[in-house]
Amino acid sequence: MSKRQISLRGKDILGLEMMTVPEIEVILETACQMKGIIDRDIKKVPTLRGKSIVNLFFEASTRTRTSFELAGKYLGADVVNITASASSVTKGESLRDTLYTVEAMGVDVIVMRHEAEGAAQYAANVASPVIINAGDGAHEHPTQGLLDMFTMKEVKGKLDGLKVAIVGDIFHSRVARSNIWGLLKMGAEVHLAGPKTLMPYYIQEVGVHVHNRVEEALEGADVVNVLRIQRERQHKGLFPSAREYARIFGINQARLDLAKPDALIMHPGPMNRGLEISPDVAYGDQSVIQEQVKNGLAIRMAALFLVLTGGKNIETTA
Amino acid sequence: MKLLLKGGTIIDPTQNYNQVADLLIENGLVSKIGENLSTTGVEVFDAQGLVIAPGFVDMHVHLREPGLEAKEDIASGTKAAAAGGFTTIACMPNTKPVVDQAIIVSGILHRAQLEGVVNVKVIGALSKGQQGKELAEIGDMILSGAVAISDDGSSLDNNRLFKIGLEYTSMFGCPVISHAEDESLVDEGVMHEGAVSAMLGMKGRPSVAEDIAVARDIMLAQYTDSRLHIAHVSSKGAVELIRQAKKRGVKVTAEATPHHLTLTDEAVKTFNTAAKVNPPLRSADHVAALLEGLKDGTLDAIATDHAPHAFEEKDIEFRQAPPGFAGLETALGVILTDLYHTGKFTLVEIVEKMSTAPASILNIEAGSLKAGAPADIAIIDTELEWTVDSSAFYTKGKHTPFDKKILKGKAVATIVSGKFVMRKGKVCI
């Protein structure tokens, strides 16, 4: 274990905007050790035995929720899933009251996904358990940002100086925002491309490069992070058709060849193959999309471990 | 029956008066202003070191009655007004039911007589039910006491109906007050579209939505030769459009709020629903343009857009929270702190913007200390430092972006028709 004086014990993880570089580093380092546990035959360690974690999901999710659930269970914690459709939210209960109810059951960590930006911040303000933001609207998805950076660092050996292109629907993407904050903090260069109708105005003010043409963003990139395009954006008229999107912004091998020869292809999932990414690229040699899923588990184990223990020996009980 | 305010600095823009003197009130009216007025047989209020101004007139208040009394009612709203130094407030018609008929205007005025602590004026709706489809009974409402016409709360996008509303209202000499934000452009926006919204991931209400609506309003007011008042101007584009329109002689007036004049979109960075409002708090360049417009007379008045909500309504996710917050009890403190004590505006200018100008726009008897005028007076301690404590507000709306802020300057007494309705911050009736 690192001997640095950074402790995340009891701290909420709401977004990468609010995290310091040393805090990000300690999570990335801890995730490295966690990854070793995932590959074991017997994956259970007793570190978080006696701790309880609630996955409070107000929005549909498979991979993130499963990832947090397994992360908690591999570390020996009790994990319960609450989904909005099955809870009292449908009866009109306020977020405050839902949080109070969960809190009253003695929960140690609430992992929360919610459709509204700022919902995690709200939860942190009103509830005493540690809050881990698993996505609040289009705001942030910090563990996704962390797992993306972990994946980049694992292959490239560093983040500082990397040129990262993020392509697609930036406007509606919490993944993009967490990546932007995290990558800028770690010294990477961030280039954004996508339809102007899906690009937030003024985002260049935070220090990213915005391109009208996806080719410009890809040129010489070390990493290409492709975002999911949601069909309902087309229905709202923000781009004319799926085929036009695929033609102008879809990442295919020809476009990928503009990036460095060893550039990584990433995607937070779930993918629309043939729309934002072509199948050959998604499953090609440069793709680390499967590895991202595995790393996501390691990052969530690290996050849960650090907020609950502050970072003591992984192999012993809390 | 006689009250003498002794030794205060009397400021009255309608008489170009700005000096230490005494003010005598008789039978609810201002009797005279002069030096060393006789104290025999009169109640004396020592106003040394204090400022005496015509009571403030807030032309943009949501009293929420009838129908939305969980947010506010006439009693609580007028108490908040008295606490803030306001002696006359005009209430917006977006209630339940909407104020779109004479009987509702009369009802509010009647209630205000019984329960109101300060003078209440009523603004009637432009369209029936504020549905934007057909004219409300505008003439009937004005004959029953309505002082202006507005579909405030949202923008009236139907150009033809807005044109007809202007034409019809102009027959009675009253202004149409416009909440100017193009609905199709604000779409689902919840805050200013800028660098802050870009990184919070929240949908923006772009300033151009306001610019376009103000341009439309001005063009129709010019074409129909009607009086138009733009509510809560918040964009620099709108300020410039109004400035140019005034130069052309268009009968347009405008107001700005204390929050748009002093806060930016940084206030919502923590997803604080107390800073959610329409039009939204914008970036610093817009704030600078508002201050410039207020200074050069493009913006005539300061109005609070006091828009209280029940605590639980604002205590939710930012996206779902209703726009608006309480303003009556913080307005003067905020304006004195950020506009007067910074040297940007004089007290005379501030009294003009908060009292004389809005009274003139609504064409009501207020905003002056001339002999014979109603003795509606605000007594102000410009040096008093105080901390905003929303839990102690008279209004039911406990949300404000100014909570916990230290302000300098406060109304210490409010007089309506010659009687104290507030002393030392406490409403007394």
XYZ file of C-alpha atoms in Angstrom:
747
model
C 0.000 0.000 0.000
C 1.078 3.506 -0.713
C 2.259 5.353 2.364
C 1.072 8.747 1.163
C -1.112 10.768 3.467
C -4.123 10.759 1.158
C -7.176 9.192 2.748
C -10.538 8.931 1.060
C -12.107 7.403 4.137
C -15.633 8.701 4.597
C -15.385 10.922 1.540
C -18.098 11.144 -1.075
C -17.089 10.513 -4.662
C -19.325 12.902 -6.543
C -17.257 13.847 -9.540
C -13.741 14.205 -10.850
C -14.142 17.978 -10.862
C -14.028 17.903 -7.077
C -11.144 15.413 -6.750
C -7.480 16.252 -6.332
C -4.691 14.692 -8.379
C -3.339 12.712 -5.379
C -6.852 11.367 -4.705
C -7.182 10.249 -8.316
C -3.721 8.674 -8.177
C -4.438 6.687 -5.042
C -7.582 5.225 -6.602
C -5.740 4.292 -9.791
C -2.923 2.652 -7.779
C -5.329 0.757 -5.548
C -7.283 -0.449 -8.582
C -4.075 -2.007 -9.849
C -3.945 -4.226 -6.757
C -7.657 -4.962 -6.988
C -7.236 -6.232 -10.510
C -5.126 -9.042 -9.117
C -8.032 -10.223 -6.979
C -10.405 -10.411 -9.968
C -8.093 -12.860 -11.707
C -7.971 -15.219 -8.734
C -9.804 -18.504 -8.652
C -11.372 -17.596 -5.294
C -12.313 -13.929 -5.671
C -13.470 -13.194 -2.176
C -11.471 -11.189 0.343
C -12.882 -10.314 3.773
C -11.829 -6.658 3.758
C -15.302 -5.138 3.797
C -17.013 -7.887 5.770
C -19.766 -6.379 7.886
C -20.128 -3.320 5.661
C -23.299 -2.673 3.722
C -23.643 -1.035 0.356
C -26.847 -0.012 -1.373
C -26.986 0.447 -5.107
C -29.716 3.056 -5.392
C -30.519 3.267 -9.090
C -33.165 5.645 -10.375
C -32.198 4.920 -13.952
C -31.763 1.700 -15.837
C -28.242 0.297 -15.757
C -26.760 -3.125 -16.228
C -23.013 -2.823 -16.365
C -22.432 -0.124 -13.787
C -24.812 -1.632 -11.262
C -23.446 -5.146 -11.746
C -19.923 -3.816 -11.553
C -20.561 -2.096 -8.207
C -22.437 -5.128 -6.925
C -19.633 -7.545 -7.738
C -17.040 -5.068 -6.474
C -18.743 -4.965 -3.089
C -19.241 -8.709 -2.966
C -15.641 -9.583 -3.945
C -14.558 -7.454 -0.992
C -16.948 -9.215 1.371
C -19.552 -6.462 1.835
C -23.299 -6.962 1.754
C -24.771 -5.348 -1.352
C -28.407 -4.598 -1.998
C -29.862 -3.189 -5.193
C -32.766 -0.771 -5.192
C -34.159 0.235 -8.545
C -36.525 3.136 -8.903
C -39.258 1.190 -10.634
C -39.404 -1.224 -7.707
C -39.235 1.387 -4.963
C -41.507 3.943 -3.400
C -40.279 6.600 -5.808
C -43.109 5.605 -8.104
C -45.481 6.456 -5.257
C -44.193 10.022 -5.275
C -41.672 9.834 -2.456
C -39.129 12.629 -2.520
C -35.439 11.936 -2.986
C -34.792 13.222 0.535
C -37.207 10.728 2.072
C -35.858 7.842 0.006
C -32.346 8.670 1.186
C -33.475 8.938 4.807
C -35.083 5.504 4.531
C -31.924 3.918 3.179
C -29.809 5.741 5.745
C -32.003 4.554 8.608
C -31.126 0.967 7.742
C -27.529 1.566 8.728
C -26.060 1.585 5.255
C -22.386 2.519 4.937
C -22.259 3.487 1.261
C -24.951 4.561 -1.160
C -24.013 4.107 -4.792
C -26.487 6.287 -6.629
C -27.529 6.785 -10.202
C -30.112 9.416 -10.992
C -31.400 11.137 -14.093
C -30.994 14.646 -12.655
C -27.709 16.517 -12.670
C -26.673 17.311 -9.102
C -28.682 14.491 -7.538
C -25.515 12.984 -6.040
C -24.526 16.338 -4.578
C -28.027 16.633 -3.129
C -27.719 13.154 -1.611
C -24.379 14.059 -0.066
C -25.933 17.177 1.438
C -28.846 15.399 3.086
C -27.703 11.835 3.887
C -24.859 10.709 6.125
C -23.648 7.515 4.393
C -20.824 7.915 1.903
C -22.251 8.740 -1.531
C -20.636 7.367 -4.667
C -22.048 8.951 -7.784
C -22.764 6.280 -10.392
C -24.035 8.894 -12.826
C -26.119 12.026 -12.291
C -27.830 13.053 -15.498
C -25.379 14.518 -17.958
C -23.138 15.801 -15.171
C -20.580 13.227 -14.028
C -19.879 9.523 -13.834
C -16.650 9.574 -11.855
C -15.907 5.851 -11.696
C -16.274 5.660 -15.479
C -13.820 8.535 -15.838
C -11.453 6.759 -13.477
C -11.710 3.418 -15.253
C -11.116 5.096 -18.604
C -7.997 6.782 -17.254
C -6.884 3.542 -15.610
C -7.211 1.758 -18.954
C -5.263 4.447 -20.786
C -2.533 4.480 -18.176
C -2.297 0.706 -18.059
C -1.497 0.505 -21.765
C 0.271 3.810 -22.387
C 2.120 3.900 -19.065
C 1.127 7.508 -18.405
C -1.640 10.069 -18.789
C 0.453 13.218 -18.860
C 0.863 14.413 -22.439
C -1.534 11.914 -24.016
C -3.759 13.223 -26.769
C -7.268 11.933 -26.127
C -10.098 12.382 -28.605
C -13.652 12.103 -27.303
C -16.152 11.700 -30.091
C -19.931 11.872 -30.171
C -22.752 13.326 -28.101
C -20.728 15.418 -25.672
C -23.750 17.432 -24.582
C -25.657 14.580 -22.974
C -22.601 12.672 -21.772
C -21.594 12.388 -18.131
C -18.814 10.074 -19.301
C -17.384 12.903 -21.395
C -17.490 15.368 -18.511
C -15.790 13.037 -16.033
C -13.162 12.213 -18.645
C -12.571 15.899 -19.354
C -12.058 16.839 -15.688
C -9.916 13.816 -14.940
C -7.763 13.977 -18.042
C -7.128 17.719 -17.773
C -6.075 17.272 -14.149
C -3.697 14.469 -15.079
C -2.069 16.528 -17.805
C -3.623 15.007 -20.920
C -4.766 16.985 -23.943
C -8.480 16.621 -24.685
C -9.995 17.013 -28.150
C -13.748 16.901 -28.656
C -15.666 16.253 -31.844
C -19.287 15.616 -32.625
C -22.304 17.292 -34.199
C -22.385 20.941 -33.154
C -25.967 20.360 -32.017
C -24.600 17.922 -29.421
C -21.615 20.052 -28.355
C -22.154 22.310 -25.335
C -21.485 25.982 -26.038
C -18.530 27.517 -24.179
C -17.043 24.132 -23.206
C -13.697 25.227 -24.681
C -13.469 27.624 -21.723
C -12.424 24.734 -19.468
C -9.376 24.031 -21.616
C -10.456 21.436 -24.165
C -10.122 21.675 -27.943
C -13.363 21.581 -29.908
C -13.425 20.471 -33.534
C -16.114 20.666 -36.184
C -14.611 17.748 -38.058
C -13.969 14.452 -36.355
C -10.859 13.937 -38.509
C -9.173 16.922 -36.862
C -9.758 15.494 -33.401
C -8.450 12.069 -34.369
C -5.224 13.242 -35.972
C -2.299 11.923 -33.989
C -4.489 10.831 -31.076
C -3.211 8.313 -28.511
C -6.718 7.399 -27.426
C -10.096 7.606 -29.150
C -13.015 7.432 -26.730
C -16.244 6.909 -28.651
C -19.471 7.881 -26.919
C -22.809 6.200 -27.270
C -25.318 7.947 -29.503
C -28.815 7.669 -28.163
C -31.517 7.278 -30.750
C -33.834 9.693 -28.955
C -31.430 12.541 -29.796
C -32.241 11.933 -33.433
C -35.917 11.959 -32.602
C -35.452 15.373 -31.008
C -34.004 16.530 -34.320
C -30.451 17.091 -33.107
C -29.050 15.191 -36.086
C -30.916 14.211 -39.213
C -30.448 10.445 -39.414
C -28.431 7.527 -38.125
C -26.909 6.892 -41.533
C -25.758 10.491 -41.841
C -24.264 10.320 -38.342
C -22.423 7.122 -39.185
C -21.113 8.624 -42.396
C -19.846 11.867 -40.888
C -18.951 10.960 -37.298
C -18.841 7.167 -37.105
C -15.433 5.776 -36.159
C -14.304 3.317 -38.815
C -10.862 1.988 -39.669
C -10.200 4.728 -42.232
C -10.788 7.439 -39.632
C -8.939 5.518 -36.936
C -5.904 5.425 -39.229
C -5.594 9.177 -38.721
C -4.724 8.520 -35.091
C -1.381 7.106 -33.966
C -0.835 3.519 -35.175
C -1.039 2.262 -31.598
C -4.008 4.428 -30.617
C -6.536 2.816 -28.293
C -10.230 2.565 -29.074
C -12.512 2.919 -26.092
C -16.270 2.977 -25.603
C -18.214 3.203 -22.321
C -20.952 0.934 -23.659
C -23.507 -0.059 -24.567
C -22.425 0.264 -28.193
C -24.512 0.921 -31.269
C -22.316 -0.982 -33.693
C -22.595 0.488 -37.167
C -23.671 3.869 -35.810
C -20.992 5.550 -33.718
C -18.472 2.756 -34.157
C -17.968 0.190 -36.894
C -17.836 -3.479 -35.841
C -14.312 -4.028 -37.165
C -13.019 -1.174 -35.026
C -15.009 -2.225 -31.966
C -13.492 -5.704 -32.067
C -10.192 -4.812 -33.709
C -6.667 -5.010 -32.304
C -6.744 -1.467 -31.023
C -9.951 -1.941 -29.052
C -9.714 -2.133 -25.256
C -13.481 -2.053 -24.766
C -13.613 -5.440 -22.990
C -10.674 -4.474 -20.804
C -12.559 -1.332 -19.772
C -15.297 -3.483 -18.265
C -12.812 -5.468 -16.204
C -11.006 -2.312 -15.137
C -14.336 -0.818 -14.129
C -14.716 -3.568 -11.591
C -11.219 -2.919 -10.240
C -11.854 0.819 -9.992
C -15.122 0.284 -8.112
C -13.448 -2.166 -5.729
C -10.775 0.439 -5.116
C -13.317 3.206 -4.585
C -15.408 1.195 -2.129
C -12.306 -0.033 -0.309
C -10.827 3.443 0.023
C -13.965 5.251 1.173
C -14.722 2.538 3.726
C -11.258 1.811 5.094
C -9.102 4.724 4.065
C -6.702 2.264 2.462
C -5.460 -0.316 4.941
C -4.356 -3.805 4.023
C -6.613 -5.216 1.340
C -6.332 -8.798 2.553
C -7.539 -8.267 6.135
C -10.909 -7.426 7.609
C -12.070 -3.888 8.175
C -52.592 61.897 14.111
C -49.361 63.792 13.597
C -45.973 62.164 13.186
C -42.706 64.018 12.794
C -39.677 62.282 11.296
C -36.891 64.386 12.715
C -33.414 64.998 11.423
C -33.147 62.353 8.722
C -31.652 62.746 5.264
C -34.709 63.165 3.098
C -34.377 61.909 -0.463
C -37.154 62.585 -2.926
C -36.286 62.382 -6.628
C -39.611 64.005 -7.565
C -38.557 67.227 -5.816
C -34.811 66.905 -6.324
C -34.658 66.873 -2.536
C -31.602 65.411 -0.822
C -30.750 66.975 2.524
C -31.178 66.679 6.262
C -34.588 67.951 7.332
C -37.792 67.096 9.178
C -40.865 65.578 7.602
C -44.312 66.050 9.076
C -47.117 63.576 8.492
C -50.701 64.568 9.077
C -53.806 62.449 8.536
C -51.863 59.815 6.637
C -50.437 62.320 4.176
C -47.128 64.108 3.842
C -47.827 67.561 5.292
C -44.541 69.334 4.868
C -40.771 69.068 4.731
C -38.616 71.667 6.409
C -35.901 72.399 8.922
C -36.619 72.546 12.640
C -40.325 71.822 12.369
C -42.217 72.227 15.634
C -42.362 69.152 17.848
C -45.257 70.249 20.017
C -48.290 68.024 19.910
C -46.724 65.504 17.570
C -45.219 62.064 17.918
C -41.524 62.390 17.140
C -39.391 59.753 15.448
C -35.684 60.444 15.742
C -34.330 59.874 12.247
C -30.829 61.208 12.800
C -28.320 59.283 10.729
C -31.122 57.611 8.782
C -32.387 58.096 5.258
C -36.037 58.944 4.634
C -37.306 57.982 1.205
C -40.622 57.471 -0.485
C -41.620 53.890 0.291
C -40.369 51.388 -2.245
C -42.622 50.200 -5.021
C -42.134 46.650 -6.235
C -43.860 46.240 -9.547
C -43.106 42.536 -9.808
C -44.298 40.353 -6.929
C -45.909 36.941 -6.824
C -48.292 36.963 -3.868
C -49.557 33.496 -4.886
C -53.066 34.144 -3.619
C -55.532 32.804 -4.640
C -54.792 29.114 -4.808
C -51.108 28.791 -4.038
C -51.114 29.743 -0.368
C -48.540 27.096 0.530
C -46.048 29.356 -1.256
C -47.328 32.726 -0.045
C -50.480 34.658 0.731
C -51.450 38.291 0.899
C -50.761 38.499 4.634
C -47.298 36.902 4.541
C -46.276 38.595 1.293
C -47.228 42.083 2.398
C -45.460 41.562 5.729
C -42.328 40.632 3.798
C -42.787 43.802 1.769
C -43.072 45.933 4.900
C -39.961 44.300 6.337
C -38.075 45.216 3.171
C -39.152 48.863 3.070
C -41.773 48.397 0.346
C -45.051 50.261 0.752
C -46.668 49.302 -2.539
C -46.393 46.029 -4.412
C -48.007 44.891 -7.627
C -48.877 41.217 -7.807
C -48.625 39.014 -10.874
C -51.649 37.103 -12.180
C -50.217 33.565 -12.441
C -52.283 32.249 -9.546
C -54.888 29.490 -9.363
C -57.209 30.532 -10.822
C -55.336 32.994 -12.993
C -56.245 36.641 -12.434
C -58.074 36.959 -15.739
C -61.436 38.421 -14.624
C -62.533 41.593 -12.837
C -64.021 39.657 -9.938
C -60.625 38.163 -9.095
C -58.972 41.581 -9.266
C -61.630 42.917 -6.902
C -61.247 39.916 -4.652
C -57.509 40.401 -4.249
C -57.913 44.127 -3.629
C -60.602 43.397 -1.042
C -58.463 40.798 0.719
C -55.521 43.172 0.655
C -57.663 45.789 2.406
C -58.423 43.284 5.166
C -55.116 41.456 5.525
C -52.533 43.464 3.655
C -49.874 45.342 5.554
C -48.838 47.484 2.579
C -50.649 48.737 -0.529
C -51.391 46.058 -3.092
C -51.909 46.669 -6.803
C -53.068 43.966 -9.168
C -51.725 43.015 -12.568
C -54.247 41.183 -14.747
C -53.563 38.420 -17.235
C -53.321 39.157 -20.939
C -54.841 35.882 -22.066
C -57.605 33.816 -20.526
C -56.050 31.390 -18.076
C -52.655 32.626 -19.354
C -53.143 30.002 -22.021
C -51.959 32.267 -24.803
C -55.051 31.631 -26.906
C -57.544 34.493 -26.470
C -57.656 37.842 -24.720
C -58.742 38.002 -21.100
C -61.288 40.665 -20.140
C -58.564 43.274 -19.979
C -60.798 46.341 -19.942
C -63.052 44.936 -17.266
C -60.053 44.157 -15.067
C -58.533 47.611 -15.548
C -61.845 49.256 -14.685
C -61.825 47.152 -11.506
C -58.388 48.369 -10.551
C -55.775 46.373 -12.472
C -52.752 48.594 -13.157
C -51.013 46.548 -15.837
C -51.500 43.465 -17.983
C -49.153 40.498 -18.182
C -48.871 36.799 -18.887
C -45.775 36.709 -16.669
C -44.538 33.320 -15.599
C -43.900 32.330 -19.147
C -43.452 34.011 -22.470
C -46.353 34.667 -24.808
C -45.051 33.183 -28.041
C -48.125 33.856 -30.163
C -47.146 37.023 -32.073
C -50.678 37.823 -33.155
C -52.112 37.541 -29.659
C -49.321 39.667 -28.203
C -50.025 42.318 -30.849
C -53.732 42.299 -30.063
C -52.989 42.423 -26.336
C -50.814 45.510 -26.805
C -53.411 47.234 -28.973
C -56.267 46.487 -26.640
C -54.430 47.362 -23.413
C -53.128 50.625 -24.887
C -56.697 51.964 -25.084
C -56.647 52.118 -21.292
C -53.191 53.649 -20.979
C -51.770 50.679 -19.101
C -48.548 48.885 -19.982
C -48.258 45.278 -21.057
C -45.535 43.604 -19.022
C -43.629 40.923 -20.863
C -41.717 37.947 -19.550
C -39.468 37.770 -22.581
C -37.948 34.367 -23.283
C -38.624 32.530 -26.525
C -40.095 29.212 -25.389
C -38.851 27.113 -28.282
C -35.300 28.279 -27.627
C -35.348 27.812 -23.862
C -36.847 24.364 -24.457
C -36.032 22.339 -21.343
C -33.300 24.691 -20.167
C -32.876 25.165 -16.431
C -30.000 27.658 -16.224
C -28.002 30.129 -18.302
C -26.300 28.543 -21.288
C -22.623 29.182 -20.679
C -19.398 27.634 -19.475
C -21.031 26.630 -16.182
C -23.962 24.810 -17.797
C -21.565 23.179 -20.254
C -19.701 21.473 -17.437
C -22.673 20.790 -15.173
C -24.352 19.000 -18.064
C -27.533 20.963 -17.570
C -29.590 22.283 -20.424
C -29.225 25.995 -20.979
C -31.619 28.849 -21.532
C -29.540 30.803 -24.043
C -29.432 34.595 -23.766
C -30.479 34.792 -27.404
C -33.876 33.387 -26.362
C -34.393 36.572 -24.361
C -32.940 38.820 -27.071
C -35.317 37.455 -29.696
C -38.358 37.792 -27.452
C -37.441 41.360 -26.472
C -36.863 42.267 -30.133
C -40.272 40.851 -31.029
C -41.959 42.692 -28.168
C -40.324 45.993 -29.106
C -41.240 45.661 -32.770
C -44.869 45.028 -31.925
C -44.958 47.859 -29.364
C -43.507 50.209 -31.964
C -45.909 49.050 -34.680
C -48.972 49.307 -32.446
C -47.719 52.460 -30.689
C -48.409 50.808 -27.333
C -46.785 50.849 -23.914
C -44.544 47.898 -23.231
C -42.643 47.007 -20.081
C -39.976 44.324 -20.161
C -39.801 42.393 -16.898
C -36.567 41.130 -15.320
C -34.139 41.963 -18.118
C -31.133 39.665 -17.822
C -29.252 39.622 -21.138
C -26.887 42.183 -22.588
C -28.578 41.811 -25.960
C -31.915 42.795 -24.424
C -30.346 45.850 -22.778
C -29.006 47.028 -26.129
C -32.325 46.400 -27.907
C -34.193 48.431 -25.293
C -31.592 51.203 -25.443
C -32.003 51.512 -29.209
C -35.795 51.315 -28.990
C -35.887 54.157 -26.470
C -33.757 56.252 -28.820
C -36.322 55.633 -31.556
C -39.096 56.767 -29.217
C -40.703 53.399 -28.638
C -42.827 53.469 -25.465
C -40.807 50.821 -23.716
C -39.731 50.653 -20.097
C -37.799 47.915 -18.335
C -36.861 46.531 -14.958
C -33.942 44.574 -13.573
C -33.893 42.447 -10.432
C -31.433 42.612 -7.547
C -30.315 39.055 -8.324
C -29.640 39.621 -12.009
C -27.743 42.790 -11.122
C -25.466 41.126 -8.583
C -25.155 37.374 -9.163
C -23.802 35.168 -11.944
C -24.429 31.595 -13.035
C -21.594 30.575 -10.706
C -24.292 30.643 -8.001
C -25.835 27.437 -9.343
C -22.531 25.558 -9.527
C -23.399 23.591 -6.404
C -26.837 22.757 -7.831
C -28.340 25.175 -5.334
C -32.041 25.316 -6.204
C -32.272 28.619 -4.324
C -30.452 30.171 -7.270
C -32.755 28.704 -9.921
C -34.819 31.396 -11.606
C -36.223 32.402 -14.993
C -34.710 34.148 -16.790
C -31.594 32.551 -15.320
C -28.626 34.114 -13.549
C -26.187 34.791 -16.367
C -22.455 35.284 -16.826
C -20.485 38.323 -15.677
C -20.589 40.095 -19.075
C -24.381 40.181 -18.893
C -24.304 41.492 -15.320
C -21.980 44.306 -16.400
C -24.344 45.239 -19.239
C -27.296 45.337 -16.841
C -25.475 47.701 -14.500
C -24.593 49.920 -17.443
C -28.207 49.875 -18.627
C -29.475 50.701 -15.158
C -27.038 53.596 -14.948
C -27.865 55.180 -18.304
C -31.617 54.840 -17.838
C -32.176 52.039 -20.331
C -33.437 50.037 -17.377
C -35.901 52.250 -15.530
C -36.721 50.299 -12.402
C -35.511 47.687 -9.957
C -38.134 45.034 -9.225
C -37.664 41.915 -7.141
C -39.634 39.247 -9.025
C -40.372 37.974 -5.516
C -41.395 34.408 -6.365
C -41.691 32.339 -3.188
C -42.202 28.583 -3.163
C -42.939 26.143 -0.360
C -39.750 24.710 1.146
C -40.368 21.172 -0.069
C -41.023 22.356 -3.609
C -37.498 23.774 -3.821
C -35.940 20.953 -1.756
C -35.527 18.593 -4.709
C -33.258 17.916 -7.660
C -32.264 21.119 -9.472
C -33.812 20.079 -12.743
C -37.253 19.582 -11.191
C -37.242 22.558 -8.823
C -39.578 25.438 -9.719
C -37.890 28.695 -10.761
C -37.938 31.739 -8.505
C -37.250 32.664 -4.888
C -38.113 35.271 -2.285
C -36.824 38.785 -2.912
C -38.700 41.401 -0.900
C -36.682 41.116 2.292
C -33.236 41.125 0.691
C -33.675 43.569 -2.206
C -32.676 46.795 -0.479
C -29.756 45.227 1.391
C -28.405 43.640 -1.767
C -28.770 46.841 -3.794
C -27.189 49.023 -1.117
C -24.339 46.575 -0.597
C -23.470 45.959 -4.232
C -24.618 49.168 -5.931
C -24.391 51.932 -3.323
C -21.509 50.983 -1.056
C -19.401 50.125 -4.105
C -19.872 53.682 -5.339
C -21.613 52.631 -8.545
C -24.940 54.300 -7.759
C -26.048 57.185 -5.548
C -28.856 56.921 -3.024
C -30.920 59.271 -5.165
C -30.540 56.939 -8.147
C -31.481 53.928 -6.057
C -34.591 55.592 -4.614
C -35.555 56.638 -8.138
C -35.174 53.055 -9.432
C -36.921 51.409 -6.484
C -39.726 53.864 -5.890
C -40.342 56.794 -8.204
C -39.785 55.019 -11.527
C -41.939 51.945 -10.895
C -44.726 54.176 -9.518
C -44.563 56.216 -12.683
C -44.603 53.145 -14.959
C -47.701 51.808 -13.203
C -49.145 55.334 -13.059
C -49.989 55.015 -9.360
C -49.895 57.510 -6.538
C -46.612 56.551 -4.915
C -42.916 57.255 -5.115
C -43.043 60.855 -3.937
C -42.851 62.840 -0.681
C -44.540 65.937 -2.063
C -46.992 67.638 0.256
C -50.339 65.919 -0.038
C -48.882 62.597 -1.163
C -49.754 59.473 0.845
C -47.302 59.141 3.713
C -45.770 55.903 2.423
C -42.202 56.023 3.600
C -39.127 53.864 3.973
C -36.641 54.744 6.692
C -33.241 53.295 5.963
C -30.037 52.727 7.880
C -27.505 52.548 5.068
C -24.680 51.519 7.412
C -26.391 48.701 9.290
C -24.650 45.376 8.739
C -26.800 42.288 8.955
C -26.713 38.651 7.954
C -29.462 37.230 5.784
C -31.310 34.503 7.681
C -34.001 33.065 5.460
C -35.524 31.098 8.339
C -36.494 34.416 9.931
C -38.199 35.755 6.788
C -41.808 36.894 6.907
C -42.353 35.411 3.462
C -43.210 31.730 3.283
C -40.515 31.360 0.624
C -37.416 30.418 2.599
C -35.134 29.975 -0.386
C -32.827 32.776 -1.483
C -29.410 32.762 -3.152
C -28.424 35.485 -0.673
C -28.908 33.317 2.432
C -26.137 33.759 5.028
C -24.686 36.718 3.136
C -23.605 39.739 5.100
C -25.292 42.851 3.740
C -24.826 46.511 4.560
C -27.957 48.625 4.644
C -31.513 47.859 5.647
C -34.912 49.438 6.081
C -35.383 50.029 9.816
C -38.932 51.366 9.632
C -41.734 51.409 7.097
C -44.688 53.750 7.171
C -47.890 53.207 5.203
C -50.505 55.982 5.163
C -48.805 57.634 8.104
C -48.692 54.529 10.298
C -45.692 52.413 11.195
C -46.081 48.937 9.734
C -42.490 47.945 10.483
C -40.049 49.136 13.138
C -36.544 47.789 13.781
C -37.145 44.921 11.387
C -40.336 43.811 13.115
C -43.665 44.122 11.341
C -46.145 45.907 13.623
C -49.811 46.124 12.729
